Every structure is written in structure tokens, then in C-alpha cells.
Coordinates of N, CA and C in Angstrom, one line a residue:
Chain A
X1 N -9.3 -27.7 38.8 CA -8.7 -27.1 37.6 C -9.7 -26.1 37.0
X2 N -9.2 -24.8 36.8 CA -10.1 -23.8 36.2 C -10.4 -24.2 34.8
X3 N -11.6 -24.2 34.4 CA -12.0 -24.5 33.1 C -13.4 -24.0 32.7
X4 N -13.5 -24.0 31.3 CA -14.8 -23.7 30.7 C -15.2 -25.0 29.9
X5 N -16.3 -25.5 30.2 CA -16.7 -26.8 29.6 C -17.9 -26.6 28.7
X6 N -17.7 -27.0 27.4 CA -18.8 -26.9 26.5 C -19.2 -28.4 26.1
X7 N -20.5 -28.5 25.9 CA -21.0 -29.8 25.3 C -22.2 -29.5 24.4
X8 N -22.3 -30.3 23.3 CA -21.3 -31.4 22.9 C -20.1 -30.7 22.2
X9 N -19.1 -31.5 21.9 CA -18.0 -31.0 21.1 C -18.3 -31.1 19.6
X10 N -19.1 -32.0 19.2 CA -19.5 -32.1 17.8 C -21.0 -32.4 17.7
X11 N -21.7 -31.8 16.8 CA -23.1 -32.0 16.6 C -23.5 -31.8 15.2
X12 N -24.2 -32.8 14.6 CA -24.8 -32.7 13.3 C -26.3 -32.8 13.5
X13 N -27.0 -31.8 13.0 CA -28.4 -31.8 13.2 C -29.1 -31.4 11.9
X14 N -30.4 -31.4 11.9 CA -31.2 -31.1 10.7 C -31.8 -29.7 10.9
X15 N -32.1 -29.1 9.8 CA -32.8 -27.8 9.8 C -34.0 -27.8 10.6
X16 N -34.2 -26.8 11.5 CA -35.4 -26.7 12.2 C -35.5 -27.4 13.5
X17 N -34.6 -28.3 13.8 CA -34.6 -29.1 15.1 C -33.9 -28.3 16.2
X18 N -34.6 -27.9 17.2 CA -34.1 -27.1 18.3 C -32.9 -27.8 19.0
X19 N -31.9 -27.0 19.3 CA -30.8 -27.6 20.0 C -30.2 -26.6 21.0
X20 N -29.5 -27.2 22.0 CA -28.9 -26.3 23.0 C -27.4 -26.8 23.2
X21 N -26.5 -25.8 23.2 CA -25.1 -26.1 23.5 C -24.9 -25.5 24.9
X22 N -24.4 -26.4 25.8 CA -24.2 -26.0 27.2 C -22.8 -25.4 27.4
X23 N -22.7 -24.5 28.3 CA -21.4 -23.9 28.7 C -21.4 -23.7 30.2
X24 N -20.4 -24.2 30.8 CA -20.3 -24.1 32.3 C -18.8 -23.7 32.7
X25 N -18.7 -22.8 33.6 CA -17.4 -22.4 34.1 C -17.3 -22.5 35.6
X26 N -16.1 -22.9 36.1 CA -16.0 -23.1 37.6 C -15.1 -22.1 38.3
X27 N -15.0 -20.9 37.7 CA -14.2 -19.9 38.2 C -14.9 -18.7 38.8
X28 N -16.2 -18.8 39.0 CA -17.0 -17.8 39.6 C -16.9 -16.5 38.7
X29 N -16.7 -16.6 37.4 CA -16.6 -15.4 36.6 C -18.0 -14.8 36.4
X30 N -17.9 -13.4 36.3 CA -19.2 -12.7 36.1 C -19.5 -12.6 34.6
X31 N -18.5 -12.5 33.7 CA -18.7 -12.2 32.3 C -18.6 -13.5 31.5
X32 N -19.6 -13.8 30.7 CA -19.5 -15.0 29.8 C -20.0 -14.5 28.4
X33 N -19.5 -15.2 27.4 CA -19.9 -14.8 26.1 C -19.9 -16.0 25.1
X34 N -20.6 -15.9 24.0 CA -20.5 -16.9 23.0 C -20.0 -16.3 21.7
X35 N -19.2 -17.0 21.0 CA -18.6 -16.6 19.7 C -18.8 -17.7 18.7
X36 N -18.9 -17.3 17.4 CA -18.8 -18.2 16.4 C -17.6 -17.9 15.5
X37 N -16.9 -18.9 15.1 CA -15.7 -18.8 14.3 C -15.9 -19.3 12.9
X38 N -15.7 -18.5 11.9 CA -15.9 -18.8 10.5 C -14.6 -18.4 9.8
X39 N -14.2 -19.2 8.8 CA -13.0 -18.9 8.0 C -13.0 -17.5 7.5
X40 N -12.0 -16.7 7.7 CA -11.8 -15.4 7.2 C -12.6 -14.3 8.0
X41 N -13.4 -14.7 8.9 CA -14.2 -13.8 9.7 C -13.8 -13.7 11.1
X42 N -12.9 -14.6 11.5 CA -12.5 -14.6 12.9 C -13.6 -15.0 13.9
X43 N -13.5 -14.4 15.1 CA -14.4 -14.6 16.1 C -15.5 -13.5 16.2
X44 N -16.7 -13.9 16.0 CA -17.8 -12.9 16.1 C -18.6 -13.2 17.3
X45 N -18.9 -12.2 18.1 CA -19.6 -12.4 19.3 C -21.1 -12.5 19.0
X46 N -21.7 -13.5 19.6 CA -23.2 -13.7 19.4 C -24.0 -13.1 20.5
X47 N -23.7 -13.4 21.7 CA -24.3 -12.9 22.9 C -23.3 -12.8 24.0
X48 N -23.5 -11.9 25.0 CA -22.7 -11.9 26.2 C -23.6 -11.6 27.4
X49 N -23.0 -11.9 28.5 CA -23.7 -11.7 29.8 C -22.7 -11.1 30.8
X50 N -23.1 -10.0 31.4 CA -22.3 -9.3 32.4 C -22.4 -9.9 33.7
X51 N -23.6 -10.6 34.0 CA -23.8 -11.3 35.3 C -25.1 -12.0 35.2
X52 N -25.5 -12.6 36.3 CA -26.7 -13.4 36.3 C -27.9 -12.6 35.9
X53 N -28.7 -13.1 35.0 CA -29.9 -12.5 34.5 C -29.7 -11.2 33.7
X54 N -28.4 -11.0 33.3 CA -28.1 -9.8 32.5 C -27.4 -10.3 31.2
X55 N -28.2 -10.3 30.1 CA -27.6 -10.7 28.8 C -27.8 -9.6 27.8
X56 N -27.0 -9.6 26.7 CA -27.1 -8.6 25.7 C -26.6 -9.2 24.4
X57 N -27.1 -8.6 23.3 CA -26.7 -9.0 22.0 C -25.3 -8.6 21.6
X58 N -24.6 -9.5 20.9 CA -23.3 -9.2 20.3 C -23.5 -8.7 18.9
X59 N -22.6 -9.1 18.1 CA -22.6 -8.6 16.7 C -23.5 -9.5 15.8
X60 N -23.7 -10.7 16.1 CA -24.5 -11.6 15.2 C -25.5 -12.5 16.0
X61 N -26.5 -11.8 16.7 CA -27.4 -12.5 17.5 C -28.5 -13.3 16.8
X62 N -28.8 -12.9 15.6 CA -30.0 -13.5 14.9 C -29.9 -15.0 14.8
X63 N -31.1 -15.6 15.3 CA -31.2 -17.0 15.2 C -30.7 -17.7 16.5
X64 N -30.3 -16.9 17.5 CA -29.8 -17.5 18.7 C -30.5 -16.9 19.9
X65 N -30.5 -17.7 21.0 CA -31.0 -17.2 22.3 C -30.0 -17.7 23.4
X66 N -30.0 -17.0 24.5 CA -29.2 -17.4 25.6 C -30.0 -17.2 26.9
X67 N -29.5 -17.8 28.0 CA -30.0 -17.5 29.3 C -28.9 -17.5 30.3
X68 N -29.1 -16.8 31.4 CA -28.0 -16.8 32.5 C -28.8 -16.8 33.8
X69 N -29.3 -18.0 34.1 CA -30.1 -18.2 35.4 C -29.1 -18.4 36.6
X70 N -28.0 -19.0 36.3 CA -27.0 -19.2 37.3 C -25.6 -18.6 36.8
X71 N -24.8 -18.3 37.7 CA -23.5 -17.7 37.4 C -22.7 -18.6 36.5
X72 N -22.7 -19.9 36.8 CA -21.7 -20.8 36.2 C -22.2 -21.2 34.8
X73 N -23.5 -21.1 34.5 CA -24.0 -21.7 33.2 C -24.4 -20.6 32.2
X74 N -24.2 -20.8 31.0 CA -24.6 -19.9 29.9 C -24.9 -20.6 28.6
X75 N -26.0 -21.3 28.6 CA -26.4 -22.1 27.4 C -26.7 -21.3 26.2
X76 N -26.4 -21.8 25.0 CA -26.7 -21.2 23.7 C -27.8 -22.0 23.1
X77 N -28.9 -21.4 22.7 CA -30.0 -22.1 22.2 C -30.3 -21.7 20.7
X78 N -30.4 -22.7 19.9 CA -30.8 -22.4 18.5 C -32.2 -23.0 18.4
X79 N -33.2 -22.1 18.3 CA -34.6 -22.6 18.3 C -35.0 -23.3 17.0
X80 N -34.5 -22.8 15.9 CA -34.7 -23.4 14.6 C -33.5 -23.3 13.7
X81 N -32.5 -24.2 13.9 CA -31.2 -24.0 13.2 C -31.4 -24.0 11.7
X82 N -30.5 -23.3 11.1 CA -30.5 -23.3 9.6 C -29.0 -23.5 9.2
X83 N -28.8 -24.0 7.9 CA -27.5 -24.3 7.4 C -26.5 -23.2 7.6
X84 N -26.9 -21.9 7.6 CA -25.9 -20.8 7.7 C -25.4 -20.7 9.2
X85 N -26.0 -21.5 10.1 CA -25.4 -21.5 11.4 C -24.4 -22.7 11.6
X86 N -24.1 -23.3 10.6 CA -23.0 -24.3 10.6 C -21.7 -23.5 10.9
X87 N -21.0 -23.9 12.0 CA -19.9 -23.1 12.4 C -19.2 -23.8 13.6
X88 N -18.1 -23.2 14.0 CA -17.4 -23.6 15.2 C -17.8 -22.6 16.3
X89 N -18.3 -23.0 17.4 CA -18.8 -22.1 18.5 C -17.9 -22.3 19.7
X90 N -17.6 -21.1 20.3 CA -16.8 -21.1 21.5 C -17.5 -20.3 22.6
X91 N -17.5 -20.8 23.7 CA -17.9 -20.1 24.9 C -16.7 -19.6 25.6
X92 N -16.8 -18.4 26.2 CA -15.7 -17.9 27.0 C -16.2 -17.2 28.3
X93 N -15.3 -17.2 29.3 CA -15.7 -16.5 30.5 C -14.5 -15.7 31.0
X94 N -14.8 -14.6 31.7 CA -13.7 -13.9 32.3 C -14.2 -13.3 33.6
X95 N -13.3 -12.9 34.5 CA -13.7 -12.4 35.8 C -14.7 -11.2 35.7
X96 N -14.3 -10.3 34.8 CA -15.2 -9.2 34.4 C -15.0 -9.0 32.9
X97 N -15.8 -8.1 32.3 CA -15.6 -7.8 30.9 C -14.3 -7.2 30.7
X98 N -13.7 -7.5 29.5 CA -12.5 -6.9 29.1 C -11.1 -7.3 29.6
X99 N -11.2 -8.4 30.4 CA -9.9 -9.0 31.0 C -9.7 -10.4 30.4
X100 N -8.7 -11.0 30.8 CA -8.3 -12.3 30.2 C -9.5 -13.3 30.1
X101 N -9.7 -13.8 28.9 CA -10.8 -14.7 28.7 C -10.3 -16.2 28.7
X102 N -11.1 -17.0 29.3 CA -10.9 -18.5 29.2 C -11.9 -19.1 28.3
X103 N -11.4 -19.9 27.4 CA -12.2 -20.4 26.3 C -12.5 -21.9 26.6
X104 N -13.7 -22.3 26.2 CA -14.1 -23.7 26.1 C -13.4 -24.4 24.9
X105 N -13.5 -25.7 24.8 CA -12.9 -26.4 23.7 C -13.5 -26.2 22.4
X106 N -14.7 -25.7 22.3 CA -15.4 -25.5 21.1 C -16.4 -26.5 20.8
X107 N -17.4 -26.1 20.0 CA -18.5 -27.0 19.5 C -18.6 -26.9 18.0
X108 N -18.3 -28.0 17.3 CA -18.4 -27.9 15.8 C -19.8 -28.3 15.5
X109 N -20.6 -27.4 15.0 CA -22.0 -27.6 14.6 C -22.2 -27.7 13.1
X110 N -22.9 -28.7 12.7 CA -23.2 -28.8 11.3 C -24.7 -28.9 11.2
X111 N -25.4 -28.1 10.4 CA -26.8 -28.1 10.2 C -27.1 -28.5 8.7
X112 N -27.7 -29.6 8.5 CA -28.0 -30.0 7.1 C -29.4 -29.9 6.8
Chain B
X1 N -17.7 3.1 15.3 CA -18.0 1.8 15.9 C -16.7 1.1 16.4
X2 N -16.7 0.4 17.5 CA -15.5 -0.3 17.9 C -15.1 -1.4 17.0
X3 N -13.8 -1.5 16.7 CA -13.4 -2.5 15.8 C -11.9 -2.9 16.0
X4 N -11.5 -4.1 15.6 CA -10.2 -4.5 15.7 C -9.8 -5.0 14.3
X5 N -8.7 -4.6 13.8 CA -8.2 -5.0 12.4 C -6.9 -5.7 12.4
X6 N -6.9 -6.8 11.8 CA -5.6 -7.5 11.6 C -5.3 -7.5 10.1
X7 N -4.2 -7.0 9.8 CA -3.9 -6.7 8.4 C -3.6 -7.9 7.5
X8 N -3.0 -8.9 8.1 CA -2.5 -10.1 7.4 C -3.5 -11.2 7.6
X9 N -4.0 -11.8 6.6 CA -4.8 -13.0 6.7 C -4.0 -14.3 6.8
X10 N -3.0 -14.4 6.0 CA -2.2 -15.6 6.0 C -0.7 -15.2 5.8
X11 N 0.1 -15.6 6.7 CA 1.5 -15.3 6.6 C 2.3 -16.7 6.5
X12 N 3.2 -16.8 5.6 CA 4.0 -18.0 5.5 C 5.4 -17.6 5.6
X13 N 6.1 -18.3 6.6 CA 7.5 -18.0 6.9 C 8.3 -19.3 6.9
X14 N 9.6 -19.2 6.7 CA 10.5 -20.3 7.0 C 11.0 -20.2 8.4
X15 N 11.4 -21.4 9.0 CA 11.9 -21.4 10.3 C 13.0 -20.4 10.5
X16 N 13.1 -19.8 11.6 CA 14.1 -18.8 12.0 C 13.9 -17.4 11.4
X17 N 12.9 -17.3 10.6 CA 12.5 -15.9 10.1 C 11.9 -15.1 11.2
X18 N 11.9 -13.8 11.1 CA 11.3 -12.9 12.1 C 9.8 -12.7 11.7
X19 N 9.0 -12.5 12.8 CA 7.6 -12.3 12.6 C 7.1 -11.0 13.1
X20 N 6.2 -10.4 12.4 CA 5.5 -9.2 12.9 C 4.1 -9.3 12.4
X21 N 3.1 -9.4 13.2 CA 1.7 -9.4 12.9 C 1.1 -8.1 13.3
X22 N 0.4 -7.4 12.4 CA -0.2 -6.1 12.7 C -1.6 -6.2 13.3
X23 N -1.8 -5.3 14.2 CA -3.2 -5.2 14.9 C -3.4 -3.7 15.1
X24 N -4.5 -3.2 14.6 CA -5.0 -1.8 14.9 C -6.4 -1.9 15.5
X25 N -6.7 -0.9 16.3 CA -8.1 -1.0 16.9 C -8.7 0.4 16.8
X26 N -10.0 0.4 16.9 CA -10.7 1.7 17.0 C -11.6 1.6 18.2
X27 N -11.2 2.2 19.3 CA -12.0 2.1 20.6 C -11.8 3.4 21.3
X28 N -12.9 3.8 22.0 CA -12.7 5.0 22.8 C -12.3 4.7 24.2
X29 N -11.6 5.5 24.9 CA -11.2 5.3 26.3 C -10.1 4.3 26.5
X30 N -10.0 3.9 27.7 CA -9.0 3.0 28.2 C -9.3 1.6 27.7
X31 N -8.3 0.9 27.2 CA -8.6 -0.5 26.7 C -7.5 -1.4 27.2
X32 N -7.8 -2.7 27.3 CA -6.9 -3.7 27.5 C -6.7 -4.5 26.2
X33 N -5.4 -4.9 26.0 CA -5.1 -5.5 24.7 C -4.5 -6.9 24.9
X34 N -4.8 -7.7 23.9 CA -4.5 -9.2 24.1 C -4.1 -9.7 22.7
X35 N -3.2 -10.7 22.8 CA -3.0 -11.6 21.7 C -3.3 -13.0 22.2
X36 N -4.1 -13.7 21.4 CA -4.5 -15.1 21.7 C -3.9 -16.0 20.5
X37 N -3.6 -17.2 20.8 CA -3.1 -18.2 19.8 C -4.1 -19.4 19.8
X38 N -4.3 -19.9 18.6 CA -5.2 -21.1 18.5 C -4.4 -22.1 17.6
X39 N -3.9 -23.1 18.3 CA -3.2 -24.2 17.5 C -4.2 -25.0 16.8
X40 N -3.8 -25.7 15.8 CA -4.8 -26.5 15.0 C -5.6 -27.4 15.9
X41 N -6.9 -27.3 15.7 CA -7.9 -28.2 16.4 C -8.1 -27.8 17.9
X42 N -7.5 -26.7 18.4 CA -7.6 -26.4 19.8 C -8.4 -25.1 20.0
X43 N -8.6 -24.8 21.3 CA -9.3 -23.5 21.6 C -8.2 -22.4 21.7
X44 N -8.7 -21.2 21.9 CA -7.8 -20.1 22.0 C -7.2 -20.1 23.4
X45 N -5.9 -19.7 23.4 CA -5.1 -19.5 24.6 C -4.5 -18.2 24.6
X46 N -4.3 -17.6 25.8 CA -3.7 -16.3 25.9 C -2.2 -16.4 25.7
X47 N -1.7 -15.5 24.8 CA -0.3 -15.4 24.5 C 0.4 -14.3 25.3
X48 N -0.3 -13.1 25.4 CA 0.2 -12.0 26.2 C -0.9 -11.0 26.3
X49 N -0.7 -10.1 27.2 CA -1.7 -9.0 27.4 C -1.1 -7.7 27.9
X50 N -1.7 -6.6 27.6 CA -1.3 -5.3 28.1 C -2.5 -4.6 28.7
X51 N -2.2 -4.2 30.0 CA -3.2 -3.4 30.7 C -2.7 -2.0 30.9
X52 N -1.5 -1.8 31.3 CA -0.9 -0.5 31.6 C 0.6 -0.7 31.8
X53 N 1.3 0.4 31.9 CA 2.7 0.3 32.2 C 3.6 0.2 31.0
X54 N 4.7 -0.5 31.1 CA 5.6 -0.6 29.9 C 4.9 -1.1 28.7
X55 N 5.0 -0.3 27.6 CA 4.2 -0.7 26.4 C 4.8 -1.9 25.7
X56 N 5.9 -2.3 26.0 CA 6.5 -3.5 25.4 C 6.3 -4.7 26.4
X57 N 5.4 -5.6 26.0 CA 5.1 -6.7 26.8 C 5.6 -8.0 26.3
X58 N 6.0 -8.8 27.2 CA 6.6 -10.1 26.8 C 5.6 -11.2 27.2
X59 N 5.4 -12.2 26.3 CA 4.5 -13.3 26.5 C 5.2 -14.6 26.6
X60 N 4.5 -15.6 26.4 CA 5.0 -17.0 26.4 C 5.7 -17.3 25.1
X61 N 6.6 -18.3 25.1 CA 7.2 -18.8 23.9 C 8.0 -17.8 23.0
X62 N 8.5 -16.8 23.7 CA 9.3 -15.8 23.0 C 8.6 -14.7 22.3
X63 N 7.3 -14.6 22.4 CA 6.5 -13.6 21.7 C 6.5 -12.3 22.6
X64 N 6.4 -11.2 21.9 CA 6.3 -9.9 22.5 C 5.4 -9.0 21.7
X65 N 4.9 -8.0 22.3 CA 4.0 -7.1 21.5 C 4.3 -5.7 22.1
X66 N 4.1 -4.7 21.2 CA 4.3 -3.3 21.6 C 3.0 -2.5 21.3
X67 N 2.6 -1.8 22.4 CA 1.5 -0.9 22.4 C 2.0 0.5 22.0
X68 N 1.4 1.0 20.9 CA 1.7 2.3 20.4 C 0.4 3.1 20.4
X69 N 0.3 3.9 21.5 CA -1.0 4.5 21.7 C -1.4 5.5 20.6
X70 N -0.4 6.2 20.1 CA -0.7 7.2 19.0 C -1.1 6.6 17.7
X71 N -0.7 5.3 17.5 CA -1.1 4.6 16.3 C -2.2 3.6 16.5
X72 N -2.7 3.6 17.7 CA -3.8 2.6 18.1 C -3.4 1.2 17.6
X73 N -2.1 0.8 17.9 CA -1.6 -0.4 17.4 C -1.1 -1.3 18.5
X74 N -1.1 -2.6 18.3 CA -0.6 -3.5 19.2 C 0.0 -4.7 18.4
X75 N 1.1 -4.5 17.8 CA 1.7 -5.5 16.9 C 2.4 -6.6 17.7
X76 N 2.3 -7.8 17.2 CA 2.9 -9.0 17.8 C 4.2 -9.3 17.0
X77 N 5.3 -9.7 17.8 CA 6.5 -9.9 17.2 C 7.2 -11.2 17.8
X78 N 8.0 -11.8 17.0 CA 8.9 -12.9 17.5 C 10.1 -12.9 16.6
X79 N 11.3 -12.8 17.2 CA 12.6 -12.7 16.4 C 12.8 -13.9 15.5
X80 N 12.5 -15.1 16.0 CA 12.8 -16.3 15.2 C 11.7 -17.3 15.4
X81 N 10.9 -17.6 14.4 CA 9.8 -18.5 14.5 C 10.2 -19.9 14.4
X82 N 9.4 -20.8 14.9 CA 9.7 -22.2 14.8 C 8.5 -22.9 14.2
X83 N 8.7 -24.1 13.7 CA 7.6 -24.8 13.0 C 6.4 -24.9 13.9
X84 N 6.6 -25.1 15.3 CA 5.6 -25.3 16.2 C 4.7 -24.0 16.5
X85 N 5.2 -22.9 15.9 CA 4.4 -21.6 16.0 C 3.3 -21.6 14.9
X86 N 3.2 -22.6 14.1 CA 2.1 -22.6 13.1 C 0.8 -22.7 13.9
X87 N -0.1 -21.7 13.6 CA -1.3 -21.5 14.4 C -2.0 -20.3 13.8
X88 N -3.2 -20.0 14.4 CA -3.9 -18.8 14.1 C -3.8 -17.9 15.2
X89 N -3.6 -16.6 15.0 CA -3.3 -15.6 16.0 C -4.4 -14.5 15.9
X90 N -5.0 -14.3 17.1 CA -6.0 -13.3 17.2 C -5.6 -12.1 18.1
X91 N -5.8 -10.9 17.6 CA -5.7 -9.8 18.5 C -7.1 -9.5 19.1
X92 N -7.1 -9.0 20.3 CA -8.4 -8.7 21.0 C -8.2 -7.4 21.8
X93 N -9.3 -6.7 21.8 CA -9.3 -5.4 22.6 C -10.5 -5.5 23.5
X94 N -10.4 -5.1 24.7 CA -11.5 -5.1 25.7 C -11.5 -3.9 26.6
X95 N -12.7 -3.6 27.0 CA -12.9 -2.5 28.0 C -13.9 -3.1 29.0
X96 N -14.5 -2.2 29.8 CA -15.3 -2.8 30.9 C -16.7 -3.1 30.4
X97 N -16.9 -3.1 29.1 CA -18.2 -3.5 28.5 C -18.1 -4.7 27.7
X98 N -17.1 -4.9 26.9 CA -17.0 -6.1 26.1 C -15.6 -6.4 25.6
X99 N -15.4 -7.4 24.8 CA -14.2 -7.8 24.3 C -14.4 -8.1 22.8
X100 N -13.6 -7.5 21.9 CA -13.7 -7.8 20.5 C -12.4 -8.4 19.9
X101 N -12.6 -9.3 18.9 CA -11.5 -9.9 18.3 C -11.3 -9.5 16.9
X102 N -10.1 -9.5 16.4 CA -9.8 -9.4 15.0 C -10.2 -10.6 14.3
X103 N -10.0 -10.6 12.9 CA -10.4 -11.7 12.1 C -9.4 -12.8 12.1
X104 N -8.2 -12.6 12.7 CA -7.2 -13.6 12.9 C -6.2 -13.6 11.7
X105 N -5.0 -14.0 12.0 CA -4.0 -14.2 11.0 C -3.5 -15.6 11.2
X106 N -3.5 -16.3 10.0 CA -3.0 -17.7 10.0 C -1.5 -17.7 9.7
X107 N -0.7 -18.2 10.6 CA 0.7 -18.3 10.4 C 1.1 -19.7 10.0
X108 N 1.8 -19.9 8.9 CA 2.3 -21.2 8.5 C 3.8 -21.1 8.5
X109 N 4.5 -21.9 9.3 CA 6.0 -21.9 9.4 C 6.5 -23.2 8.7
X110 N 7.3 -23.0 7.6 CA 7.8 -24.1 6.9 C 9.1 -24.6 7.5
X111 N 9.2 -25.9 7.7 CA 10.5 -26.4 8.4 C 11.7 -26.3 7.4

């Protein structure tokens, strides 16, 4: 089954404690991206990757890092989380940029 | 700058009412257009898409959208909504570099 898998689904953490949200897709897609969803702001892109070892900043990259060492995986790293990063995060992948995106189930992160 | 605008933040309708959600975009060159739906507690799913050809596209669950190039618009329509259409709807625009989403429109359908 074609899917994008994010883990964990829910996470509560404390300010400053490094965390990683994993994202994996099994469709051999080249394009992957991370979004955060906040009420009234819709989906804002954090980082995206056009292919392995190619990543670039989206609209709200501050406080986040990503890596794309393998085609299937695109982890999101928060080196020092802060309360303003409390949000719902979605990973998405598509065959190439600009075509139908497949979304993960989301990760609800709370930073206290 | 590239942007996607959805004019309605929250729309409340009664069952059987007609729906139209607005979407305008600011993008250079050729674009692909999408509407995604997010049911409560779920992830985004594709409702319909436009790449080229007939500007009136039909999607799942009776939804359709019309691409009007001169107005840079891609409005979503449904002639008669149901309670199960209660969800958040996102317009998205993509090209060969990226994909951008609008802020979303929350639709509440009262039974």
C-alpha cells in the first residue's frame, strides 16, 4: 500500500530537548516536504527536498533542520524546541514537485 | 511572491445548500492546481486536480472546480452539500519547484 508514515503521532516535550520526527514513503518519490498547520494560517512549508541530498528552506524554516540521505526518508529535527513550535506537522511526498502530494497522518507536537 | 489566497475562513451552510469556495493565486508560468480536503482529525486527501485541458474538473464526492486563467482563480463548487462534507478545504498551487497551500476554509454543514 502506497503511504507516507510519520512517527510519532503525538509528542509532548520540554523546551530545549532535541527531538526528531521521522517520515518515510514507499513510493520512490523524489519530492518530499514538511509543513506545519496552525489555526488560521493553513499549511506553511518548513523545508522541502527535490531529491537525495538536495534540501531547501520553505517559508518557516527557523528552528528546524532536515536531512535527505536516502530517497525514502526525510526526518525533521528540532535541535532546541520552543513553545512556539507547538503545532501539527505533516510530511508529504510526491513523484516530483508540483504534482499530487501524499500526506502522512500528522504529528501533534506540544512543547512545554 | 508566489501566493495562494482563500477568501473564506469559515463557511456555515445547511444541508442541500450550494457551495462555492474561492481560491486565487499569484504564480508565474504554468501551474498545477489542486483542492485537498481534511476531515476532522485526519490528514489531507486530494479532492481534485487540474493540470491542463478542460478547465472544469470533476472530483470525488460530487465536487468540481473551474480554472479561470484570466482571473487566476480555481474555485471549488458543489451543488448540494451534505453533513459529511464538514471539513477543512485547502487550495494548492504547484509548479516544478514547489507546492503552496492556501490558509484553508473550514466548512460546517448543519444537518
